[in-house]
XYZ file of C-alpha atoms in Angstrom:
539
model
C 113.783 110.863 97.182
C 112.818 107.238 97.029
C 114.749 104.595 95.942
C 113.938 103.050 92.831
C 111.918 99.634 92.294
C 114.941 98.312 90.108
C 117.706 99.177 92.697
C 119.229 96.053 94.062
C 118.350 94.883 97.913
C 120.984 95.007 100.143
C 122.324 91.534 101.418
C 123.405 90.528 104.998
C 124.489 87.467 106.775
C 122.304 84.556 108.094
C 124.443 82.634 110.915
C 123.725 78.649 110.307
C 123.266 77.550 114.160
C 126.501 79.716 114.666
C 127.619 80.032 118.717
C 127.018 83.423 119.643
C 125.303 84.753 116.865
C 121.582 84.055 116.542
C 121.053 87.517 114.636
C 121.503 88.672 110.759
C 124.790 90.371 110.134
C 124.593 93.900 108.768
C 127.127 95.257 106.276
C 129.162 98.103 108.072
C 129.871 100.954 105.641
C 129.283 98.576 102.611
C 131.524 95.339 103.793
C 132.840 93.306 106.926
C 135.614 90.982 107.906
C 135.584 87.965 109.344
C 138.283 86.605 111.769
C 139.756 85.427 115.260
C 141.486 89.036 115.483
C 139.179 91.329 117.876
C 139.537 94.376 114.771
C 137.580 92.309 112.542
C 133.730 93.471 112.146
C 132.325 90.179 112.985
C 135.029 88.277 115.631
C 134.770 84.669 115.821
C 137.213 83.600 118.724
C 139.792 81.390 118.470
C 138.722 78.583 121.366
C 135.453 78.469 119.371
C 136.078 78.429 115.979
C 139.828 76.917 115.749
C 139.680 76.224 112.451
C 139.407 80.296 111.611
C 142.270 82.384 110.700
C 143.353 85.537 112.179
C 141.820 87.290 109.390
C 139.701 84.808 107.283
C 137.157 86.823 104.619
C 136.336 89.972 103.662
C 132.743 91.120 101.990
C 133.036 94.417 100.170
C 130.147 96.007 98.152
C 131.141 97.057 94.428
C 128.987 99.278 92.080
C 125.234 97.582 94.345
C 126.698 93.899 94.188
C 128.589 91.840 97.353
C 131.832 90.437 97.034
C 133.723 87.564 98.843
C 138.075 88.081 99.011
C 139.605 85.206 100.807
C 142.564 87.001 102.648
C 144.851 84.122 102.394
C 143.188 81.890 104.799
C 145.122 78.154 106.537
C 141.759 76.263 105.944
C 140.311 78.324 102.928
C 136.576 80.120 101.889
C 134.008 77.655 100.506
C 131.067 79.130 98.939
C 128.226 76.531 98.153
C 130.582 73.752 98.433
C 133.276 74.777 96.803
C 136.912 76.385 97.292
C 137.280 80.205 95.980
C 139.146 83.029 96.645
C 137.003 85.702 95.396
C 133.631 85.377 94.312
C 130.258 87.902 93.557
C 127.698 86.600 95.811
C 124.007 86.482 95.968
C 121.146 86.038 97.941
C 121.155 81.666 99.029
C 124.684 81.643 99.188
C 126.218 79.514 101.684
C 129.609 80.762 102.690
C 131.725 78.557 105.314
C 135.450 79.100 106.893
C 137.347 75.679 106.188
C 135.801 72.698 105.505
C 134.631 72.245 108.741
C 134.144 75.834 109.987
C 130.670 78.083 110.875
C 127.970 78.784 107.846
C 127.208 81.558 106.973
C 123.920 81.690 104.280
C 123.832 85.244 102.124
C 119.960 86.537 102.451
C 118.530 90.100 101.175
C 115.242 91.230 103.206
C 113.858 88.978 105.281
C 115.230 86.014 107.839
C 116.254 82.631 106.917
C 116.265 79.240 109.006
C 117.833 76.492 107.899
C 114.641 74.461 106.930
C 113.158 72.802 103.828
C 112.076 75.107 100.885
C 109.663 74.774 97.880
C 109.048 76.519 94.875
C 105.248 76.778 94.038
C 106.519 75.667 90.615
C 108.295 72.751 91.677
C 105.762 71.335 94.519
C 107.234 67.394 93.203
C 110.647 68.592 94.424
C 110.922 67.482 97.915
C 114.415 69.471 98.801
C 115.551 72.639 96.647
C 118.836 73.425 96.497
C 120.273 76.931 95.805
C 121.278 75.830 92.626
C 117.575 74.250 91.290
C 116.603 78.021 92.917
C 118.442 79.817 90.410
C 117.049 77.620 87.637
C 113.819 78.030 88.669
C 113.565 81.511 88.968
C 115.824 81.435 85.207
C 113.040 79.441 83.809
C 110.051 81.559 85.102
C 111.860 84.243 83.262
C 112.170 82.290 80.207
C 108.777 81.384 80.698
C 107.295 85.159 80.885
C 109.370 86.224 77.757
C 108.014 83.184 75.683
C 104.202 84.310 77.026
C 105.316 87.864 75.958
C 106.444 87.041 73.008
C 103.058 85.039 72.270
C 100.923 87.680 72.949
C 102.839 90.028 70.670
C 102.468 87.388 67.871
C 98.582 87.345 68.624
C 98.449 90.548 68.723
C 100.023 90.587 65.273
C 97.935 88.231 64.336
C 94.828 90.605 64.908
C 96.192 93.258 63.034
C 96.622 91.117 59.913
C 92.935 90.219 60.337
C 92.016 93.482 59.539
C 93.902 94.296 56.470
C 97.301 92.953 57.149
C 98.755 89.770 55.183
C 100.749 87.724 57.646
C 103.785 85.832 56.442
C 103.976 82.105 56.685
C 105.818 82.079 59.716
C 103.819 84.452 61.476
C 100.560 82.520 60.811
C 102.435 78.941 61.801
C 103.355 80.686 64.747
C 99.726 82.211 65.679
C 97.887 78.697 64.722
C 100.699 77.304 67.312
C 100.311 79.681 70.143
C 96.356 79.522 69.649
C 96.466 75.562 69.688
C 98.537 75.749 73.171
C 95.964 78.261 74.188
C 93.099 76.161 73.430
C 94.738 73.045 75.136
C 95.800 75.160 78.002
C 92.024 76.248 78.456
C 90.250 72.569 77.527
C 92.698 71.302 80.959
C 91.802 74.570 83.324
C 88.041 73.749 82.507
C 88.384 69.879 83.253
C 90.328 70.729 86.282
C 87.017 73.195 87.460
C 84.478 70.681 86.496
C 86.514 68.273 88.770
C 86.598 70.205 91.967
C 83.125 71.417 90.826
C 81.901 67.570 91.151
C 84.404 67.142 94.490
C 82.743 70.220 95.786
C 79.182 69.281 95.128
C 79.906 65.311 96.644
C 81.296 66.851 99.843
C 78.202 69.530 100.117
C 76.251 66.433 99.645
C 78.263 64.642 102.329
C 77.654 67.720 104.522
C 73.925 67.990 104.024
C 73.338 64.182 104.872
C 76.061 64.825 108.293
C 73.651 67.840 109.136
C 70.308 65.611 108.332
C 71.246 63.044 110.517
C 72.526 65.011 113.422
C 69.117 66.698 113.387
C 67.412 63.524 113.370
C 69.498 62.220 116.080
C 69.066 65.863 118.211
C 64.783 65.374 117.579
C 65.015 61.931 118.875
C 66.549 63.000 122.110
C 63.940 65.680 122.511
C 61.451 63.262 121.802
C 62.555 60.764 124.184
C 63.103 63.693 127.097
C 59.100 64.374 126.345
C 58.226 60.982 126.869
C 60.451 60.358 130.024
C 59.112 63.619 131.388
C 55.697 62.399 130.803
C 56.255 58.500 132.058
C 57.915 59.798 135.200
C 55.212 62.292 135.997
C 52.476 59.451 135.638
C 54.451 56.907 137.392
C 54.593 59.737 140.713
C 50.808 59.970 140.054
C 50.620 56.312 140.378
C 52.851 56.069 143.274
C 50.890 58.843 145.188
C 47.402 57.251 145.002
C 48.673 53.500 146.223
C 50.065 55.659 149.134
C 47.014 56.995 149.935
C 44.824 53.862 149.554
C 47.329 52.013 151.671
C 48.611 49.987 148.725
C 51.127 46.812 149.370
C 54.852 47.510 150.503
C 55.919 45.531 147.069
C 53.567 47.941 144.859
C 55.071 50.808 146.216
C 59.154 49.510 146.020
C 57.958 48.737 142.269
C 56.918 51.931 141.351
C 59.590 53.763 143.530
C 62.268 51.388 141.328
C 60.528 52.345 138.300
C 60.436 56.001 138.877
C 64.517 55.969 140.053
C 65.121 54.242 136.381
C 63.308 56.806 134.660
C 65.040 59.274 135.747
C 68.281 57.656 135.726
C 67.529 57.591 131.873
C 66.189 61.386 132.118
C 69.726 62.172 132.901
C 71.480 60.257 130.148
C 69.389 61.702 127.283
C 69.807 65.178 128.920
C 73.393 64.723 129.100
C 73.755 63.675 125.411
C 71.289 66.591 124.221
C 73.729 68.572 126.454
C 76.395 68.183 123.641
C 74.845 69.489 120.880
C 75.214 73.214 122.784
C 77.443 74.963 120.630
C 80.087 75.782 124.111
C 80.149 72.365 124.906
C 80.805 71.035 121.055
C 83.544 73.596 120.810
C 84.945 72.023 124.511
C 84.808 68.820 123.569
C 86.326 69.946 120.006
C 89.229 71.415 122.132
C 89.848 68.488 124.114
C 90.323 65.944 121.125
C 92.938 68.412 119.991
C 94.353 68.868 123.194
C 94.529 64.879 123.326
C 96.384 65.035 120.018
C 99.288 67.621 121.436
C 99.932 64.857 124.116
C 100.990 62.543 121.159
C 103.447 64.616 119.927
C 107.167 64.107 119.943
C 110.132 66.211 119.696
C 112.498 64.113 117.840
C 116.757 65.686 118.411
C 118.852 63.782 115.699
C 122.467 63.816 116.394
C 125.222 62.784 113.619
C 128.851 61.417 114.855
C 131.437 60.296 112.064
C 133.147 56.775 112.561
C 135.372 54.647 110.842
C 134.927 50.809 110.165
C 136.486 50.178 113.577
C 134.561 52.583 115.873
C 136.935 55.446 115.694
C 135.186 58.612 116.342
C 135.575 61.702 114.367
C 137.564 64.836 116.139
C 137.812 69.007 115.770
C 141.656 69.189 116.921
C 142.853 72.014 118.122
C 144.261 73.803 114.872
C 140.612 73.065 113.290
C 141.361 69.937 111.520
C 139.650 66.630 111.826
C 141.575 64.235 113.435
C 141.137 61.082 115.417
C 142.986 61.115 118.532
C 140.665 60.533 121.434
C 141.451 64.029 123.248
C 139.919 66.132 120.689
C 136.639 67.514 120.536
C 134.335 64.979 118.397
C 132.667 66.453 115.526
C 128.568 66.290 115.640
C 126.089 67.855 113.677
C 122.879 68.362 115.507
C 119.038 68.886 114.239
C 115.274 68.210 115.753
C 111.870 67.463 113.988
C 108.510 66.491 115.147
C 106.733 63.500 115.142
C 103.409 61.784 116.474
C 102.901 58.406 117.992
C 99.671 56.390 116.229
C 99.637 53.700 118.512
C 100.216 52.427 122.413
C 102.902 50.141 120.923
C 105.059 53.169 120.394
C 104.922 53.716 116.636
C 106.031 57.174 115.316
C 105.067 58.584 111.918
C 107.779 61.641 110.889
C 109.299 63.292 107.897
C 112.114 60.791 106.264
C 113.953 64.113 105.904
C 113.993 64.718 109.627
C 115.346 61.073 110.976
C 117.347 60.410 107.954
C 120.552 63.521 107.745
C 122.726 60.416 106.390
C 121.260 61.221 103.149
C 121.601 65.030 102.896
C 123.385 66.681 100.306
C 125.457 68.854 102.836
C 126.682 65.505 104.935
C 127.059 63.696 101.758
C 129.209 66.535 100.227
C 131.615 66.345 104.170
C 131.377 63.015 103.558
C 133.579 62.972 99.913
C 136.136 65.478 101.007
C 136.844 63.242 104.591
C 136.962 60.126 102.813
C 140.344 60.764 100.990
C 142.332 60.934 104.469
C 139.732 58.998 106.158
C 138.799 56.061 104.313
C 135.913 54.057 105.527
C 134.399 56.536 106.987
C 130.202 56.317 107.536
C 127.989 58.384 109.726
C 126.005 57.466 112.637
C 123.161 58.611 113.542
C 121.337 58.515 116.987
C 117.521 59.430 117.448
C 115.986 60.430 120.515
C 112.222 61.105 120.987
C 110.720 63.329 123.719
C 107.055 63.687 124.416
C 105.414 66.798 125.022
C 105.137 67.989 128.534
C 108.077 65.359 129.688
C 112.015 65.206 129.745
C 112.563 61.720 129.293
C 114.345 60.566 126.062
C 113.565 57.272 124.464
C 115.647 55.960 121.669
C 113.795 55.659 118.393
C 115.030 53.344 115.631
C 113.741 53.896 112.235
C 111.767 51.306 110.992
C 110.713 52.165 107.111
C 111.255 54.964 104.678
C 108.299 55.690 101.960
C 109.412 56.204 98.213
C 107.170 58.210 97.107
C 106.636 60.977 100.425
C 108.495 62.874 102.705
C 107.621 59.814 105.278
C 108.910 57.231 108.002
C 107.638 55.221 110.215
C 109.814 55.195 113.630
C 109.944 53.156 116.731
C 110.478 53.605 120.578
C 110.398 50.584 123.040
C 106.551 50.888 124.985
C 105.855 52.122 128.125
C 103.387 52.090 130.462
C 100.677 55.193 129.809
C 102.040 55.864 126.842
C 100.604 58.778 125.269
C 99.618 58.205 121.689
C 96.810 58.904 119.382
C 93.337 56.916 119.536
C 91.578 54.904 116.534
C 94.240 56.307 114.305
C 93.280 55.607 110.622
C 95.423 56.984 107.437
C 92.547 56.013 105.094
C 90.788 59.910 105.595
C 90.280 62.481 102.858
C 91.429 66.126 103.417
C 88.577 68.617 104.005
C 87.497 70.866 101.532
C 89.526 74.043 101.023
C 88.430 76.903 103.787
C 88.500 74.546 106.397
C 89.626 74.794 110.168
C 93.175 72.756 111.375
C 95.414 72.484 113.634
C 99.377 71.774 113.493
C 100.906 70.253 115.814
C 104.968 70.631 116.644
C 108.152 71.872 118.158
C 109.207 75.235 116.083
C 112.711 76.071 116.241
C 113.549 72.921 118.445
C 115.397 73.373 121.575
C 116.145 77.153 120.050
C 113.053 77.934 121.458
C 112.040 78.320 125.043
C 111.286 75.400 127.329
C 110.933 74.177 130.396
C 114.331 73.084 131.283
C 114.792 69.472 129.636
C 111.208 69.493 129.931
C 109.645 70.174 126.441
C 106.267 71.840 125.080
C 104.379 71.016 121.826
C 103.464 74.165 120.395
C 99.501 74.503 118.457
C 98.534 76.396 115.480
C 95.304 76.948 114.238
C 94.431 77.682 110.455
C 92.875 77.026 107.096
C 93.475 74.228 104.456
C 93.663 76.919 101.803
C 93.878 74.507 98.895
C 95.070 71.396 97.611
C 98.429 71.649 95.238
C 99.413 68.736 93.152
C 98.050 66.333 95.654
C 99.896 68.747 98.605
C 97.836 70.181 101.273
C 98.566 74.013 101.479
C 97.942 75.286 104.885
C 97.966 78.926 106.357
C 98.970 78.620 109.879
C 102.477 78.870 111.449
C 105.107 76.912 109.924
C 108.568 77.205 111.031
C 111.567 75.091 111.147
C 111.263 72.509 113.983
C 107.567 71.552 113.023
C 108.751 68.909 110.196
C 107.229 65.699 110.553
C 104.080 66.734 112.852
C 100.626 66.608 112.680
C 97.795 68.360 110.823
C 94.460 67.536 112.309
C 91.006 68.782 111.223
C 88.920 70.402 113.452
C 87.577 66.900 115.252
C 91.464 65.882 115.994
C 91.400 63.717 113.223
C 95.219 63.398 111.482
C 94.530 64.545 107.588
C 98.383 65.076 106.807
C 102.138 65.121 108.026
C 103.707 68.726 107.533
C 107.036 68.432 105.345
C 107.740 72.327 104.731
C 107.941 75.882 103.978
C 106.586 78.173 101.704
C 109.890 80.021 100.114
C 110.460 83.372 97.783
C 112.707 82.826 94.395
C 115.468 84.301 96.847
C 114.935 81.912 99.406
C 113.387 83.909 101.814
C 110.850 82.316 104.075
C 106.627 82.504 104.203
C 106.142 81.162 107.734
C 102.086 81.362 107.067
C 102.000 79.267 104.670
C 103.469 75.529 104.406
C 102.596 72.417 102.986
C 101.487 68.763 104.027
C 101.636 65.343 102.760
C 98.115 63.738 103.308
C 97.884 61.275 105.527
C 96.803 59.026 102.985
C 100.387 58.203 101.338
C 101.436 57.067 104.781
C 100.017 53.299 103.623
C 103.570 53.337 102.435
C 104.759 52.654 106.031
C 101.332 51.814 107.978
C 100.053 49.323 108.891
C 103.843 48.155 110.519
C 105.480 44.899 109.622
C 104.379 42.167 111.645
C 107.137 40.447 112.758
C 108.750 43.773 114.502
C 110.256 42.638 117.312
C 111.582 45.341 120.319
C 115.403 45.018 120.921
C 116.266 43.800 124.438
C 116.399 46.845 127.043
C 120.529 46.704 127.367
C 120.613 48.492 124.134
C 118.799 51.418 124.857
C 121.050 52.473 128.052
């Protein structure tokens, strides 16, 4: 028999960038442990994971829902943050062993990457936590019972029209609904007239593009005809001085003249030559293939420090400690990036160069600072370009307000790959339009070429245009952050920032989002008076 719609979906574990386990974890028989003993379902050894007990958690199903028992672990169960020792949980749940130990997030069908989420209903949110998840998905609820419970009243309403006296009440609360209604309607039909009018201008726009390309494409054949014609005269010419003996200089004159005409034959054939649909979709193809060699791979790396330069430790039990022996503690990410200019300017996501300002280092940062006062992180940037394995230290230069944005620097080089004529100042296409993204998915997860690393391409549609967001249906996955979108000509029209996500967290890789290249005026042009540090401080 099938199962019913209304029967809950079963919940496994996500590993956060866990050693040794890339996979989801299944339930076994309803529930798992977790431990450094080998009997425990999921083992997580002890040179590893020091700061995991012999037997650490246990997640037991009860009556369709999961369950978290702490079994009386050293360094205790956090879930979201916080201590507990038994706990229902639910799908977006983080769960990690000690303060310091491996994540663990709780997810129901599909995968989930550590990456940045939004909420169609929430598009001004740049970062959702699991917490603003659960509200949003408790307010879309609220949301469909007050819509239910305005249609019943209008339906009411209708009734009582026909023979049926309404009470007070009931017609305050009809005149109410129907006023919303009204206003609701008046904005939707603005809101069409204005993309009506956008779409009309940029048909416009199109139809003048196409007018003067044919212009252009007549001239050439005109100017082929006359060539033609002046070179076939000038032979005739050339053919009767040689047969009445005409002057040495006559004849060099006319051979000259013949050799530029068809010197100029050549050019105009040449440029009518790109108007061939296989050659505009080569040369289409190589401005975005010129585009991939701009990209960067950006791998962020996070050490803790104290005022004096002492380094932040995993000791041997687990705990943080700062004797020099230890192992130091550093938390690890990559992005993607583009360089706009040959002085070695990088645009990015702010999110992606700045992980001082996360909520999960923030949150370490409060529950070190009572034994380790003083204590700041540090973070150190490296940029890679596509189809190389050199690393050149970036240094972030500016931070936008009001985008996902930064503008980032690495020292020039010579041949310095980096994107030609860039200009912020260009409108998105109109939805239904052909782009390309540009990026590293997954980071260093995914297959390269030894330290050698290779900008991945995705082509797709701008779909539409959400609260001033560009929604695009192409490949997004974690990694590409902070890359390019490109239309069809190569030209940057918007910086991808993230994901597409399901009220339970779970991931739409087809469909992400990008900020428009036009907010970058926040950060571009650079400041002027930039100067490169000296060399020593890059080594």
């Amino acid at each position: 028999m099938a199962a019913s719609s209304n029967s809950p979906r079963p919940l496994r574990l996500k590993p956060l960038q866990v050693p040794g386990f890339a996979r989801p974890i299944l339930l076994v028989d309803g529930g798992l442990t977790l431990g450094r003993d080998p009997e425990n379902n999921v083992c997580l050894k002890g040179d590893v994971f020091p700061a995991v007990s012999t037997f650490h958690v246990r997640l037991a199903s009860r009556d369709g829902e999961l369950w978290l028992e702490d079994l009386g672990s050293k360094n205790g169960t956090l879930v979201n943050g916080e201590i507990v020792q038994e706990l229902r949980l639910k799908a977006g749940d983080v769960i990690q062993l000690g303060p310091i130990g491996p994540r663990f997030v709780v997810v129901s069908a599909a995968p989930l990457s550590e990456t940045m989420f939004v909420d169609p209903a929430s598009m001004g949110i740049e970062k959702l936590s699991h917490t603003q998840v659960e509200r949003l998905v408790e307010h879309r609820n609220r949301r469909t019972m007050i819509l239910g419970a305005v249609a019943g009243t209008l339906a009411v309403a209708g009734l009582g029209w026909w023979g049926l006296s309404l009470s007070t009440q009931g017609r305050e609360r009809g005149e109410l609904a129907e006023s919303a209604l009204q206003k609701d309607l008046s904005e939707a039909q603005g809101r069409i007239a204005e993309l009506l009018t956008r779409y009309d201008a940029r048909e416009l726009e199109l139809d003048r593009e196409q007018q003067q390309r044919d212009e252009y494409v007549r001239g050439l054949e005109d100017s082929i005809a006359r060539g033609e014609q002046e070179a076939q005269a000038l032979r005739t010419r050339l053919a009767v001085l040689e047969e009445s003996d005409g002057t040495a200089s006559d004849i060099a004159r006319l051979e000259a003249s013949i050799a530029s005409a068809q010197d100029e034959l050549i050019e105009h054939r040449a440029k009518f030559a790109m108007f061939d649909p296989v050659n505009v979709a080569a040369a289409r193809l190589h401005g975005v293939d010129a585009v991939s060699r701009s990209v960067v791979m950006l791998e962020v790396s996070v050490t803790l420090r104290t005022g004096d330069g002492a380094v932040l430790n995993i000791g041997p039990n687990g705990l943080p400690t700062m004797e020099d022996f230890d192992t130091p503690l550093t938390l690890d990410s990559t992005g993607s990036g583009f360089c706009v200019s040959p002085e070695g300017w990088i645009i990015t996501n702010g999110h992606v160069v700045s992980p001082d300002k996360q909520d999960d280092l923030i949150h370490l940062l409060r529950i070190l600072s009572s034994k380790f006062p003083g204590i700041q992180p540090v973070v150190k940037i490296d940029a890679i370009f596509s189809g190389t394995s050199r690393r050149h230290p970036v240094r972030v230069v500016g931070l936008a307000q009001n985008a996902d944005l930064a503008l980032t620097k690495i020292r020039p080089f010579e041949g310095l790959p980096h994107l030609k004529n860039f200009n912020h100042e260009v409108d998105a296409p109109i939805p239904g339009s052909d782009l390309y993204l540009f990026g590293f998915p997954l980071g260093n997860f995914a297959l390269q070429e030894e330290r050698t690393v290779i900008a991945s391409t995705f082509r797709g549609i701008l779909s539409r245009i959400v609260q001033g967001n560009l929604q695009v249906d192409a490949g997004v996955h974690p990694g590409n952050s902070g890359g390019p979108i490109t239309d069809s000509s190569g030209r940057v029209i918007g910086v991808v920032f993230s994901v597409q996500a399901m009220p339970d967290q779970t991931a739409v890789f087809t469909i992400g989002y990008g900020i428009p290249i036009k907010k970058a005026g926040e950060i571009w042009p650079p400041p002027e008076n930039w100067k490169d540090p000296e060399p020593e401080e890059d080594d």
